Amino acid sequence: MAYKPRIRSKEYLILRVLKIRMTMPKKDKQRYFRLKKGYEGEEMFDTLTEKLQCECYILNDLLLKVNNITFQVDTLIIISSKVCFYEVKNNEDDYFYDSEKDILYKKPQKEYSNPLTQLNRSESLLRQLLQNIGYNFPIEAQVVFINPKFTLYQAPMDKPFIFPTQVENYLKKLDSTPSQLNGRHKMLADKLISLHIEKNPYTTLPSYTYGQLRKGMTCEVCDSFSISVQGKKCVCGDCGHEELMEAAVLRSVREIKLLFPDLKITTSLVHEWCGVVDSERRIRRILGENFKIFGNRRWVFYE
Ligand SMILES: [Zn+2]
């Protein structure tokens, strides 16, 4: 299991809800899909690294800062002899590599930023950071192309690329590297986690207001608004998914808190947001059973 699990960023989660509830500007939509694709790739890689049996610390998704420069590490694995880190790419389709210019193109001729540039930058920054905190471990940096539909023509053999067909063997080899961790490795892992920056300074969100967003409960599987209440369940008219009403209401509350952290959670607010639940009484009961109640009478809110 990962020592530091991967958590989808607030920015991603907010964009995900906004995409369903408003017409988002094109650039934000594109950003959402880019983030989504990235996560899917990273999670594909996570399912493989989770199988490692050797003594190691796996740290997923670190945002670090050294000399005031921020950099991101998709996956970092500490074994006793070295620190391995990976830039995970989920590109699909056909690309080719121009070795003379060190440029990656998507076929037929669209230039694509070379992941090696990013990798080298992160490697250098990580090395500085490790030195600053007193570690001189060797670093091994690699770009992992995880998507099985990715092909790189004219791939250079001397670059630190791991291709989809190689990932499994690569990890097998890593797994068989003798590794015995000690307290110093644990201290390094803990230190890196403590240095991780929770709030990404590059977060960009479209502006939105409560009034502007479409209200109504959505299906947790297919995002459809076609939800009807049947007894204690909420049923999706599109995919048939069933969810206990209580769970669905609590999910809606989490959504409101995510989008509007300053709004007070009241029965009428949640009632309006959920839409399909007919009576405020049901909402009040669910909120009362799951949150602390503050205020009294008409001014009750929940935290
Ligand atoms: Zn559905």
XYZ file of C-alpha atoms and ligand atoms in Angstrom:
304
model
C 0.000 0.000 0.000
C 1.162 3.512 -0.747
C 2.741 5.304 2.202
C 1.183 8.457 0.827
C -1.950 7.795 -1.195
C -3.004 9.859 -4.192
C -5.870 12.231 -3.559
C -7.685 13.994 -6.356
C -7.160 17.720 -5.992
C -9.845 20.153 -4.881
C -9.484 21.928 -8.185
C -10.319 18.735 -10.057
C -13.257 17.914 -7.771
C -14.705 21.409 -8.123
C -14.310 21.439 -11.902
C -15.991 18.048 -12.002
C -19.102 19.380 -10.239
C -19.123 22.647 -12.192
C -18.970 20.779 -15.484
C -22.276 19.115 -14.589
C -23.978 22.172 -13.154
C -23.028 25.037 -15.453
C -21.765 25.838 -18.912
C -18.061 26.069 -18.343
C -15.716 28.162 -20.478
C -13.891 26.014 -23.010
C -10.465 26.430 -21.437
C -11.748 25.218 -18.056
C -13.427 22.254 -19.678
C -10.187 21.388 -21.426
C -8.315 21.749 -18.167
C -10.784 19.413 -16.457
C -10.346 16.753 -19.117
C -6.566 17.123 -18.982
C -6.580 16.649 -15.214
C -8.947 13.700 -15.522
C -6.793 11.997 -18.113
C -3.710 12.598 -15.990
C -5.324 11.077 -12.903
C -6.505 8.060 -14.812
C -2.979 7.418 -16.000
C -1.466 7.898 -12.570
C -4.033 5.602 -11.009
C -3.281 2.967 -13.636
C 0.352 3.152 -12.554
C -0.677 3.066 -8.866
C -2.454 -0.250 -9.318
C 0.850 -1.685 -10.555
C 3.140 -0.142 -7.935
C 0.743 -1.324 -5.209
C 1.744 -4.874 -6.055
C 5.401 -4.292 -5.159
C 6.494 -6.705 -2.447
C 9.969 -5.309 -1.810
C 10.684 -3.052 1.148
C 9.831 0.392 -0.134
C 7.973 3.584 0.575
C 5.636 4.687 -2.191
C 4.705 8.363 -2.131
C 2.099 9.353 -4.677
C 1.627 12.888 -5.889
C 3.985 15.254 -4.113
C 4.026 18.986 -4.633
C 7.325 20.275 -3.291
C 9.186 23.523 -3.156
C 12.900 24.221 -3.162
C 14.514 27.666 -3.339
C 11.038 29.059 -3.979
C 10.489 26.889 -7.052
C 7.544 24.513 -6.972
C 7.637 21.130 -8.652
C 5.491 18.062 -8.805
C 6.368 14.408 -8.503
C 3.741 11.964 -9.769
C 5.165 8.906 -8.025
C 8.203 8.530 -5.807
C 9.504 5.202 -4.551
C 12.176 4.955 -1.881
C 14.113 1.694 -1.757
C 17.227 1.238 0.337
C 19.730 2.067 -2.392
C 17.987 4.912 -4.204
C 15.056 7.198 -4.722
C 13.108 6.492 -7.910
C 10.679 8.980 -9.253
C 8.312 8.862 -12.153
C 6.592 11.293 -14.404
C 3.502 9.428 -15.563
C 2.065 10.186 -18.999
C -1.288 8.956 -20.205
C -0.940 9.981 -23.838
C -2.468 7.744 -26.414
C -2.160 7.633 -30.196
C 0.941 7.779 -32.323
C 3.886 10.040 -31.636
C 7.365 10.261 -33.055
C 10.633 11.463 -31.629
C 12.982 13.834 -33.382
C 16.335 12.975 -31.793
C 18.190 15.836 -33.425
C 15.959 18.470 -31.866
C 14.867 16.390 -28.875
C 11.255 17.113 -29.691
C 8.234 14.896 -29.419
C 5.551 15.197 -32.084
C 2.077 13.834 -32.215
C 1.524 12.441 -35.671
C 1.348 13.873 -38.218
C 3.230 16.979 -37.026
C 1.944 18.534 -33.816
C 4.703 19.481 -31.435
C 4.213 18.246 -27.928
C 6.162 19.416 -24.901
C 8.897 16.920 -24.258
C 8.289 15.214 -20.905
C 12.064 14.891 -20.518
C 12.355 18.649 -20.024
C 9.963 18.450 -17.106
C 11.639 15.314 -15.805
C 15.118 16.853 -15.835
C 13.862 19.966 -14.104
C 12.121 17.953 -11.385
C 15.132 15.682 -10.983
C 17.443 18.616 -10.440
C 15.056 20.259 -7.978
C 14.516 17.009 -6.087
C 18.277 16.533 -5.819
C 18.650 20.032 -4.369
C 15.846 19.377 -1.931
C 17.328 16.066 -0.767
C 20.687 17.742 -0.266
C 19.067 20.551 1.704
C 17.561 18.046 4.115
C 20.763 16.051 4.364
C 20.222 13.108 2.020
C 22.606 12.096 -0.705
C 20.707 9.153 -2.144
C 21.090 8.471 -5.860
C 18.027 9.499 -7.834
C 16.598 7.567 -10.739
C 14.110 9.540 -12.810
C 11.904 8.046 -15.509
C 9.002 8.943 -17.728
C 6.353 6.234 -17.703
C 4.032 6.071 -20.690
C 1.230 4.082 -19.192
C -1.448 4.034 -21.884
C -1.441 0.793 -23.926
C -2.635 2.753 -26.964
C 0.519 4.880 -26.999
C 3.178 4.357 -29.634
C 6.410 6.295 -30.018
C 8.085 5.976 -33.398
C 11.830 6.526 -33.627
C 12.081 6.142 -29.887
C 15.616 6.795 -28.677
C 17.110 3.935 -26.667
C 19.188 6.102 -24.361
C 16.379 8.143 -22.829
C 14.737 7.286 -19.505
C 11.437 6.227 -21.051
C 9.393 3.295 -19.872
C 6.865 2.265 -22.503
C 3.519 0.553 -21.859
C 4.867 -2.828 -22.875
C 7.798 -2.457 -20.461
C 6.140 -1.208 -17.292
C 5.407 -4.611 -15.833
C 8.904 -5.963 -16.420
C 10.439 -2.790 -15.132
C 8.535 -3.064 -11.854
C 9.333 -6.762 -11.588
C 12.997 -5.881 -11.809
C 12.628 -3.131 -9.235
C 10.806 -5.577 -6.984
C 13.713 -8.013 -7.098
C 16.301 -5.369 -6.181
C 17.526 -6.200 -2.680
C 16.151 -3.538 -0.366
C 16.293 -3.227 3.398
C 14.856 -0.058 4.798
C 15.927 1.540 8.037
C 14.871 4.497 10.168
C 16.641 6.940 7.925
C 14.495 5.928 4.964
C 11.374 6.330 7.051
C 12.534 9.759 8.163
C 13.029 10.737 4.543
C 9.550 9.523 3.593
C 7.982 11.385 6.521
C 9.978 14.507 5.783
C 8.868 14.564 2.138
C 5.245 14.113 3.193
C 5.581 16.962 5.679
C 6.999 19.179 2.925
C 4.151 18.350 0.552
C 2.145 21.477 -0.311
C -1.575 20.807 0.024
C -2.803 23.847 -1.806
C -1.622 23.996 -5.366
C -0.716 27.606 -6.210
C -1.511 26.988 -9.867
C -5.161 26.280 -9.242
C -7.388 28.110 -11.687
C -11.143 27.971 -11.464
C -13.851 29.719 -13.445
C -15.939 32.157 -11.414
C -19.298 30.805 -10.301
C -22.110 31.721 -7.950
C -24.679 29.673 -6.073
C -27.530 31.207 -8.019
C -25.980 30.370 -11.356
C -25.557 26.637 -10.785
C -28.134 24.062 -11.747
C -29.710 22.540 -8.638
C -30.792 18.974 -8.209
C -29.301 15.713 -7.074
C -27.076 13.935 -9.567
C -26.326 10.253 -10.019
C -23.021 9.293 -8.424
C -22.253 6.966 -11.321
C -23.359 8.745 -14.501
C -23.910 12.358 -13.297
C -27.484 12.359 -14.604
C -30.069 14.657 -13.016
C -32.835 12.098 -13.650
C -33.083 11.012 -10.060
C -36.294 9.902 -8.413
C -36.947 8.995 -4.813
C -38.284 5.497 -4.204
C -38.770 4.845 -0.520
C -35.407 5.166 1.143
C -33.518 5.113 -2.128
C -32.600 7.512 -4.883
C -32.809 5.817 -8.257
C -31.200 7.028 -11.490
C -33.561 7.046 -14.433
C -30.686 6.823 -16.895
C -28.358 4.105 -15.594
C -30.568 2.515 -12.940
C -28.051 3.061 -10.151
C -29.540 3.031 -6.668
C -28.165 4.920 -3.702
C -29.522 5.201 -0.194
C -31.154 8.594 0.195
C -29.107 9.346 3.292
C -25.852 8.708 1.428
C -27.036 10.779 -1.521
C -28.015 13.723 0.686
C -24.673 13.596 2.498
C -22.893 13.499 -0.840
C -24.827 16.606 -1.855
C -23.792 18.340 1.368
C -20.145 17.536 0.612
C -20.676 19.029 -2.834
C -22.076 22.275 -1.404
C -19.210 22.499 1.094
C -16.680 21.878 -1.635
C -18.102 24.603 -3.890
C -19.105 27.095 -1.192
C -16.983 26.550 1.910
C -18.385 29.722 3.482
C -22.066 28.884 3.112
C -23.859 27.729 6.237
C -25.440 24.329 5.789
C -29.139 24.711 6.523
C -32.077 22.411 5.894
C -33.605 24.691 3.279
C -30.301 25.095 1.459
C -29.774 21.332 1.218
C -33.432 20.845 0.332
C -33.094 23.251 -2.554
C -29.793 21.747 -3.696
C -31.126 18.186 -3.680
C -34.411 19.091 -5.344
C -35.930 15.631 -5.501
C -36.381 15.045 -1.790
C -39.964 16.141 -1.177
C -39.961 17.042 2.484
C -37.606 19.252 4.447
C -38.257 16.984 7.413
C -36.350 14.098 5.854
C -33.430 16.399 5.134
C -33.529 17.808 8.672
C -33.442 14.304 10.145
C -30.472 13.255 8.001
C -28.544 16.432 8.806
C -29.374 16.125 12.504
C -28.073 12.568 12.622
C -24.826 13.333 10.822
C -23.768 16.816 11.859
C -23.515 18.973 14.928
C -26.394 21.395 15.265
C -25.713 25.059 15.893
C -28.094 27.937 16.526
C -31.774 27.481 17.227
C -35.206 27.645 15.665
C -35.146 29.293 12.262
C -31.418 29.866 12.439
C -30.249 26.296 12.769
C -27.243 25.269 10.723
C -25.073 22.177 10.641
C -21.348 21.563 10.703
Zn -26.951 7.129 -13.333
